[in-house]
CSV table of C-alpha atoms in Angstrom, one decimal:
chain,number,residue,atom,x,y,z
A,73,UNK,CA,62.5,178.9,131.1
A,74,UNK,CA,60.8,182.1,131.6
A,75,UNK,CA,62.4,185.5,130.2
A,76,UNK,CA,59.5,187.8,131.9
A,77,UNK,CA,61.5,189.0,134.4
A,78,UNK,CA,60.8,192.0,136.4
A,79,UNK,CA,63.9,193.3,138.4
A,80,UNK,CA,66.7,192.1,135.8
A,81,UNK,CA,67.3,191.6,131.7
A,82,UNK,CA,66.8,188.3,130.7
A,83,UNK,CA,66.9,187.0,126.7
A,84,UNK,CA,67.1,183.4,125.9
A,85,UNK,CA,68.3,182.5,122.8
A,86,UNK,CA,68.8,178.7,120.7
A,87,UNK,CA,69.5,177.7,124.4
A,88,UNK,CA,71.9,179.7,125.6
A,89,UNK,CA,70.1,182.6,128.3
A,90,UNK,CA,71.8,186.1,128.8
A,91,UNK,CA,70.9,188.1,132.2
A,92,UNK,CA,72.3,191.1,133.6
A,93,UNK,CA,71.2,193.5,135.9
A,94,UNK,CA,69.5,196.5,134.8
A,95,UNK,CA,70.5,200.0,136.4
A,96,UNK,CA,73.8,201.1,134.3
A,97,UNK,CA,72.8,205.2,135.3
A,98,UNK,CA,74.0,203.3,138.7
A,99,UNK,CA,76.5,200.9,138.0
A,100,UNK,CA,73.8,197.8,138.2
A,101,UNK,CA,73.5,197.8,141.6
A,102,UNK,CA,71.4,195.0,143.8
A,103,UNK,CA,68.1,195.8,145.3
A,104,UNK,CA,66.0,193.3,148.0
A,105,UNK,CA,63.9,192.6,144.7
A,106,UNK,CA,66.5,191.9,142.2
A,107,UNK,CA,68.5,189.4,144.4
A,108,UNK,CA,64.9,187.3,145.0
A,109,UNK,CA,64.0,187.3,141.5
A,110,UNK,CA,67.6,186.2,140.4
A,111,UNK,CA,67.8,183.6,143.2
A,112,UNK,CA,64.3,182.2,141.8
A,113,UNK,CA,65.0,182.2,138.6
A,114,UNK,CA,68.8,180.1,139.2
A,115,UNK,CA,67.0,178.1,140.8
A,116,UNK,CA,64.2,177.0,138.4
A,117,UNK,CA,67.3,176.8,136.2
A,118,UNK,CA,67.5,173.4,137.2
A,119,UNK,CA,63.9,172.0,135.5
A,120,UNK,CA,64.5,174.1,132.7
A,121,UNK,CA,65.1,172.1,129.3
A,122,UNK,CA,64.9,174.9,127.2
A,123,UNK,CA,68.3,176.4,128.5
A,124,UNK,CA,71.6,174.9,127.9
A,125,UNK,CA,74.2,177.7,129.7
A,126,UNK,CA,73.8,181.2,131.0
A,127,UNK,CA,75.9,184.2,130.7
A,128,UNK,CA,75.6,186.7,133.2
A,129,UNK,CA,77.0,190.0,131.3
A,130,UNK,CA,77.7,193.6,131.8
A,131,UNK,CA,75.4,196.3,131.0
A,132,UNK,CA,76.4,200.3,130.0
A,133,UNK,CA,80.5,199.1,131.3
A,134,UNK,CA,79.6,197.7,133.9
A,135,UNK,CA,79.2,194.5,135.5
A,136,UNK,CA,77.6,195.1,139.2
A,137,UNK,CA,78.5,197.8,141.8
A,138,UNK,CA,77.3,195.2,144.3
A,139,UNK,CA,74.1,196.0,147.2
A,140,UNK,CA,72.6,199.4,146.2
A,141,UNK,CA,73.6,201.6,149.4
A,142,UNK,CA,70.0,203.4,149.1
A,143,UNK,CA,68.2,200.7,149.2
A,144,UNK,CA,70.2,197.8,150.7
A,145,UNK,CA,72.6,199.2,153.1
A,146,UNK,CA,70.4,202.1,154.6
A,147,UNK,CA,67.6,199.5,155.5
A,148,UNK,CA,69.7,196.7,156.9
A,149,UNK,CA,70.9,199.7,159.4
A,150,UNK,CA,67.6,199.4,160.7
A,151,UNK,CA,66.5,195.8,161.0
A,152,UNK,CA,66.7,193.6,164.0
A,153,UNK,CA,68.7,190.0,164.2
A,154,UNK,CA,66.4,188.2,162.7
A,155,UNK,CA,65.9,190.8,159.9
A,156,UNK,CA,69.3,190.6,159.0
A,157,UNK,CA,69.8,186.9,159.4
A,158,UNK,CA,66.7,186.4,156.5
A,159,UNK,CA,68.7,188.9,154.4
A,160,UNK,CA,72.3,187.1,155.0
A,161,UNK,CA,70.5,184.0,153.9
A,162,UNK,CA,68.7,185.2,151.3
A,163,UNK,CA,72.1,186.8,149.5
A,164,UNK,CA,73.4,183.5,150.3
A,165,UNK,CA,70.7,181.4,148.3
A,166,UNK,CA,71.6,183.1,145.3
A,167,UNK,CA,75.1,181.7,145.6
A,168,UNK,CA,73.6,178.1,146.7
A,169,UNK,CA,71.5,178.8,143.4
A,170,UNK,CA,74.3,179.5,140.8
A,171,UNK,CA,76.5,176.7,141.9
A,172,UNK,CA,73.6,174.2,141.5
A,173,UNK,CA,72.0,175.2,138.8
A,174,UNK,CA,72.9,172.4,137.2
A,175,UNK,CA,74.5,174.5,133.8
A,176,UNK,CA,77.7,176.3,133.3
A,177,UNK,CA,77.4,179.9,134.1
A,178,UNK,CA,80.2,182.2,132.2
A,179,UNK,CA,80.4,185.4,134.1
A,180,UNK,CA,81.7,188.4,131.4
A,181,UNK,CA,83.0,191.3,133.6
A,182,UNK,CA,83.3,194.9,132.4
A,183,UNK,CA,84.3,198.3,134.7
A,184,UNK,CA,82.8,197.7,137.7
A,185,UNK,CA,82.4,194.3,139.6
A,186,UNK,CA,82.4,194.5,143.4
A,187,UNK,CA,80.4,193.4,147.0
A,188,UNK,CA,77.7,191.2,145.9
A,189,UNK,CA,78.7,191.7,142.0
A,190,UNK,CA,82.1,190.5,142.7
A,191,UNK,CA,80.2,187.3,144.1
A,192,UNK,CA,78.0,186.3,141.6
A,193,UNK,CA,81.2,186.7,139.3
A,194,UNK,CA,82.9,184.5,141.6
A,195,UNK,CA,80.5,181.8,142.1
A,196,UNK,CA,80.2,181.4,138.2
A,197,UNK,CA,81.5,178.9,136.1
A,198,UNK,CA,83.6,180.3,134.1
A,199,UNK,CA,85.2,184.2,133.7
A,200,UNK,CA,85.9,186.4,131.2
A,201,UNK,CA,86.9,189.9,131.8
A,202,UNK,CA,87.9,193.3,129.8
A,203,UNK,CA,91.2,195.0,130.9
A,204,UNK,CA,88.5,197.9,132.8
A,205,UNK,CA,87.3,195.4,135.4
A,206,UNK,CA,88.0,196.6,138.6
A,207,UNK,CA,87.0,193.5,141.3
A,208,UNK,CA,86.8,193.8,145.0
A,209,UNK,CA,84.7,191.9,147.7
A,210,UNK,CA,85.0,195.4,149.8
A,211,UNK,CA,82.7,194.3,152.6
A,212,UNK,CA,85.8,195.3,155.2
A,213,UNK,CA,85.1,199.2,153.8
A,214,UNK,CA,81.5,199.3,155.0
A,215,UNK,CA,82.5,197.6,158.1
A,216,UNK,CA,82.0,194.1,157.7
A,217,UNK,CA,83.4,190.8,157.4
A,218,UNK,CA,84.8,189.7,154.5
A,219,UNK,CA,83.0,186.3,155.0
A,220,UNK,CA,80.2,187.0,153.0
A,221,UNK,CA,77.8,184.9,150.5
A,222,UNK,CA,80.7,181.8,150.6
A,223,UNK,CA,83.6,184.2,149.6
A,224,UNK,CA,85.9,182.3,152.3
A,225,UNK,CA,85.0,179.3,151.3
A,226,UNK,CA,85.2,179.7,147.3
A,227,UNK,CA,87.4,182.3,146.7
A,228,UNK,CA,90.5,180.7,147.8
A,229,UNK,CA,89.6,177.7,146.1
A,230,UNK,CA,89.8,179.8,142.9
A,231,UNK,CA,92.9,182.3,144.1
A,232,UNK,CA,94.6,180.8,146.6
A,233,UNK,CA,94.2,181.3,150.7
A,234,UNK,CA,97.3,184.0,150.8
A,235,UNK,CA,95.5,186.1,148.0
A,236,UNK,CA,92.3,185.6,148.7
A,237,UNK,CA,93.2,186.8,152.3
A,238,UNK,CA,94.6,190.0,151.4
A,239,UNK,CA,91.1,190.9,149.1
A,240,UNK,CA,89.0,189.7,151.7
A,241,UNK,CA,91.0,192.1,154.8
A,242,UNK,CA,91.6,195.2,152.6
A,243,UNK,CA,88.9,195.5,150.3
A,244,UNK,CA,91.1,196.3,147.6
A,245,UNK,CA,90.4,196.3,143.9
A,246,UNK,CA,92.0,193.6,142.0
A,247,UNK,CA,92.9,194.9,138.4
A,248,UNK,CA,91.7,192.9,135.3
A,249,UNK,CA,95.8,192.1,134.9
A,250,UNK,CA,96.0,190.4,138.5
A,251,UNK,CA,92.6,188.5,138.6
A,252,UNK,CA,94.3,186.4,135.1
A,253,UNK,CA,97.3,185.9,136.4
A,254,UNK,CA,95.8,185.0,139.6
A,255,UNK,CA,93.2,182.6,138.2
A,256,UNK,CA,90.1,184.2,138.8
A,257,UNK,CA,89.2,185.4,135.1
A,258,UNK,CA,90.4,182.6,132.2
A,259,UNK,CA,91.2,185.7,130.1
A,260,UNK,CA,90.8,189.3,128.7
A,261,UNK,CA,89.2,190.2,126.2
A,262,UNK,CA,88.6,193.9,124.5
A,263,UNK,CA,85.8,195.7,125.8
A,264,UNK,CA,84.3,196.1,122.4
A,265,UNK,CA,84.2,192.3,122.3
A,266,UNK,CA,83.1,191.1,125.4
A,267,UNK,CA,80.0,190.2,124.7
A,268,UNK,CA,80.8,188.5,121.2
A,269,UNK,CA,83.5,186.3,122.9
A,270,UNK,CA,81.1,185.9,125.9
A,271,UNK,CA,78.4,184.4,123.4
A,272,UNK,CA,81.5,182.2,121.4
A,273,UNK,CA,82.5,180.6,124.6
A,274,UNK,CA,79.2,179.7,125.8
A,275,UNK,CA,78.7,178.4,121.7
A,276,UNK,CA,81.7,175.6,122.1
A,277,UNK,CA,80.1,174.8,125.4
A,278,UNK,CA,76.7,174.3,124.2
A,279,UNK,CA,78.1,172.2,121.4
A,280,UNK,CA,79.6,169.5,124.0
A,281,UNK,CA,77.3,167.0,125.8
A,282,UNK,CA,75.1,169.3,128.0
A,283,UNK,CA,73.8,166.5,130.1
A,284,UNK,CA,77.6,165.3,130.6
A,285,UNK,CA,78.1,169.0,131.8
A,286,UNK,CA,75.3,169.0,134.3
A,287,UNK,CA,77.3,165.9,135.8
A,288,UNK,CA,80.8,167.6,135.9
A,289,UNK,CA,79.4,171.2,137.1
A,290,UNK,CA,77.5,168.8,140.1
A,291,UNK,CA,80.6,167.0,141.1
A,292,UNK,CA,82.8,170.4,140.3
A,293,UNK,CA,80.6,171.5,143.8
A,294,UNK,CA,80.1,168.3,145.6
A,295,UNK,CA,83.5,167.0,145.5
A,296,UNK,CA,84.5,170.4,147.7
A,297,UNK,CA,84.0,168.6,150.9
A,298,UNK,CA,84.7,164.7,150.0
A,299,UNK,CA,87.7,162.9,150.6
A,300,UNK,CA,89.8,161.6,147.4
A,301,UNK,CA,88.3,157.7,148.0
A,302,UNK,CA,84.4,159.6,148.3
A,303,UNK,CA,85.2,162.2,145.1
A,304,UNK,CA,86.8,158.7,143.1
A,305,UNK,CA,83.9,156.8,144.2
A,306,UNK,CA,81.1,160.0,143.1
A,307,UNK,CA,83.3,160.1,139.8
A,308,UNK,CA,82.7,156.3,139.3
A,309,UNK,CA,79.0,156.7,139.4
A,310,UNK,CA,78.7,159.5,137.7
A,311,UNK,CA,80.6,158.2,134.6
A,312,UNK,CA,78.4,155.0,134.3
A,313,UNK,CA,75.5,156.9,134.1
A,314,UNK,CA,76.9,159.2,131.6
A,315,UNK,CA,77.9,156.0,129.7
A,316,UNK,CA,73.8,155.7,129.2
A,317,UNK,CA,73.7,158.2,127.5
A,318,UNK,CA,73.2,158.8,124.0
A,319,UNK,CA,75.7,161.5,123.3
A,320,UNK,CA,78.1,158.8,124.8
A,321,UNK,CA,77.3,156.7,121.9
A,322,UNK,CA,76.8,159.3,119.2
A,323,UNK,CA,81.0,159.9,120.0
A,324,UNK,CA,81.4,156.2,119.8
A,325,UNK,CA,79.8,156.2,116.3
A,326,UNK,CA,81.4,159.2,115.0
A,327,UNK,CA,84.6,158.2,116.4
A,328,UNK,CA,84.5,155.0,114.0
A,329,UNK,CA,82.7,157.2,111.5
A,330,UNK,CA,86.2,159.5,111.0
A,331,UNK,CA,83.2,162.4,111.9
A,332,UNK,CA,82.9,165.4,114.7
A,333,UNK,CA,80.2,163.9,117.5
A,334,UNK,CA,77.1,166.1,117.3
A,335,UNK,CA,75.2,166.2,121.0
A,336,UNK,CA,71.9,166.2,121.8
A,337,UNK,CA,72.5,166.5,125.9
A,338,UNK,CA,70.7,162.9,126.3
């Protein structure tokens, strides 16, 4: 998986690949260029061996400050309909991107996390947060609807409808405190340790059966718009192909062995 990336921070690392975006002077916003680059690289993601899980961290105390207003907002003032709709989608893709990926994506939010940051936060795997994260999908403040990039159709899957709702009308900032207790971050963590917790989560990840993750991340977004019979029946056929596996049977044998499995994601 390539690390030569031009419009964000990418370093991979015994398989586990840390980005984050790369303007803290301006609380990492998003620029036409960054959310290309980030979509294509999520989405080759998906062929990449090399690559186990991704964080997507903070940089200088902050996570993202969302669609730079210089050189997002000011230009989309002044494109036509189909302008626009090639943008929409394009934000959009990114999203698409993350969730099929195929690997866990742990999101570790500091200060700042809103619009489009609040997003990518929200489409990851997994969140950790310090007690500074401030999170708001404020696309009602600049005029807009709060249906943006899937937020309508994730968030309250991760929230609730009620309190997703009120986020998505007002715009408000969700404090680090309300997005645990609400569900949206699985806990907080000291600022000073973000990172190192960040990387010791992704570790005990990375240590289970990677290929057996790819299966429950891929069902994790399919089953959203199955029936319980369909999502049982996907379930079924993803297990028996996970039971070819040979991390399946490494666990059997160190099961009878009295030993801790060691996988090799095959």
């Amino acid at each position: 998986m390539r690390s030569d990336v031009k419009h964000f921070l990418c370093e991979i690392k015994d398989g586990i690949a840390t980005v984050r975006l790369d303007r803290p002077d301006r609380k990492n916003p998003l620029t036409f260029d960054s959310y290309a680059e980030l979509r294509d690289w999520f989405r080759d993601l998906v062929y990449a061996d090399d690559v186990d899980i991704v964080i997507f961290a903070s940089n200088g105390g902050n996570f993202s400050s969302g669609g730079d207003v210089h050189d997002i907002i000011g230009p989309l003032t002044r494109m036509n309909m189909k302008e626009l709709l090639q943008f929409t989608r394009m934000t959009g893709d990114l999203v698409k991107a993350i969730v099929n990926c195929g690997k866990p994506v742990i999101a570790a939010v500091d200060g700042i996390c809103v619009g489009a940051g609040a997003i990518i936060a929200m489409a990851s795997d997994l969140r950790l947060a310090t007690p500074a994260a401030k999170t708001a999908f404020l696309f009602t403040r600049v005029g807009l609807a709060g249906c943006d990039m899937g937020a309508c159709a994730i968030l309250p899957r991760i929230i609730g409808q009620t309190r997703a709702a009120e986020l998505l009308y007002t715009g408000r900032s969700m404090s680090a405190e309300e997005g645990e207790r609400w569900g949206f971050f699985n806990r907080l963590v000291d600022g000073t340790d973000l990172d190192a917790e960040a990387l010791a989560f992704a570790k005990k990840i990375q240590a289970g059966p990677n290929f057996a993750h790819m299966m429950t991340k891929t069902m994790l977004a399919q089953e959203w718009s199955m029936s319980i019979e369909q999502a049982i029946e996907a379930e079924a056929q993803a297990q028996a192909i996970c039971m070819q596996t040979g991390d399946f049977e490494r666990a059997y044998k160190a099961f009878v062995a009295k030993e801790r499995p060691v996988f090799e994601g095959d």
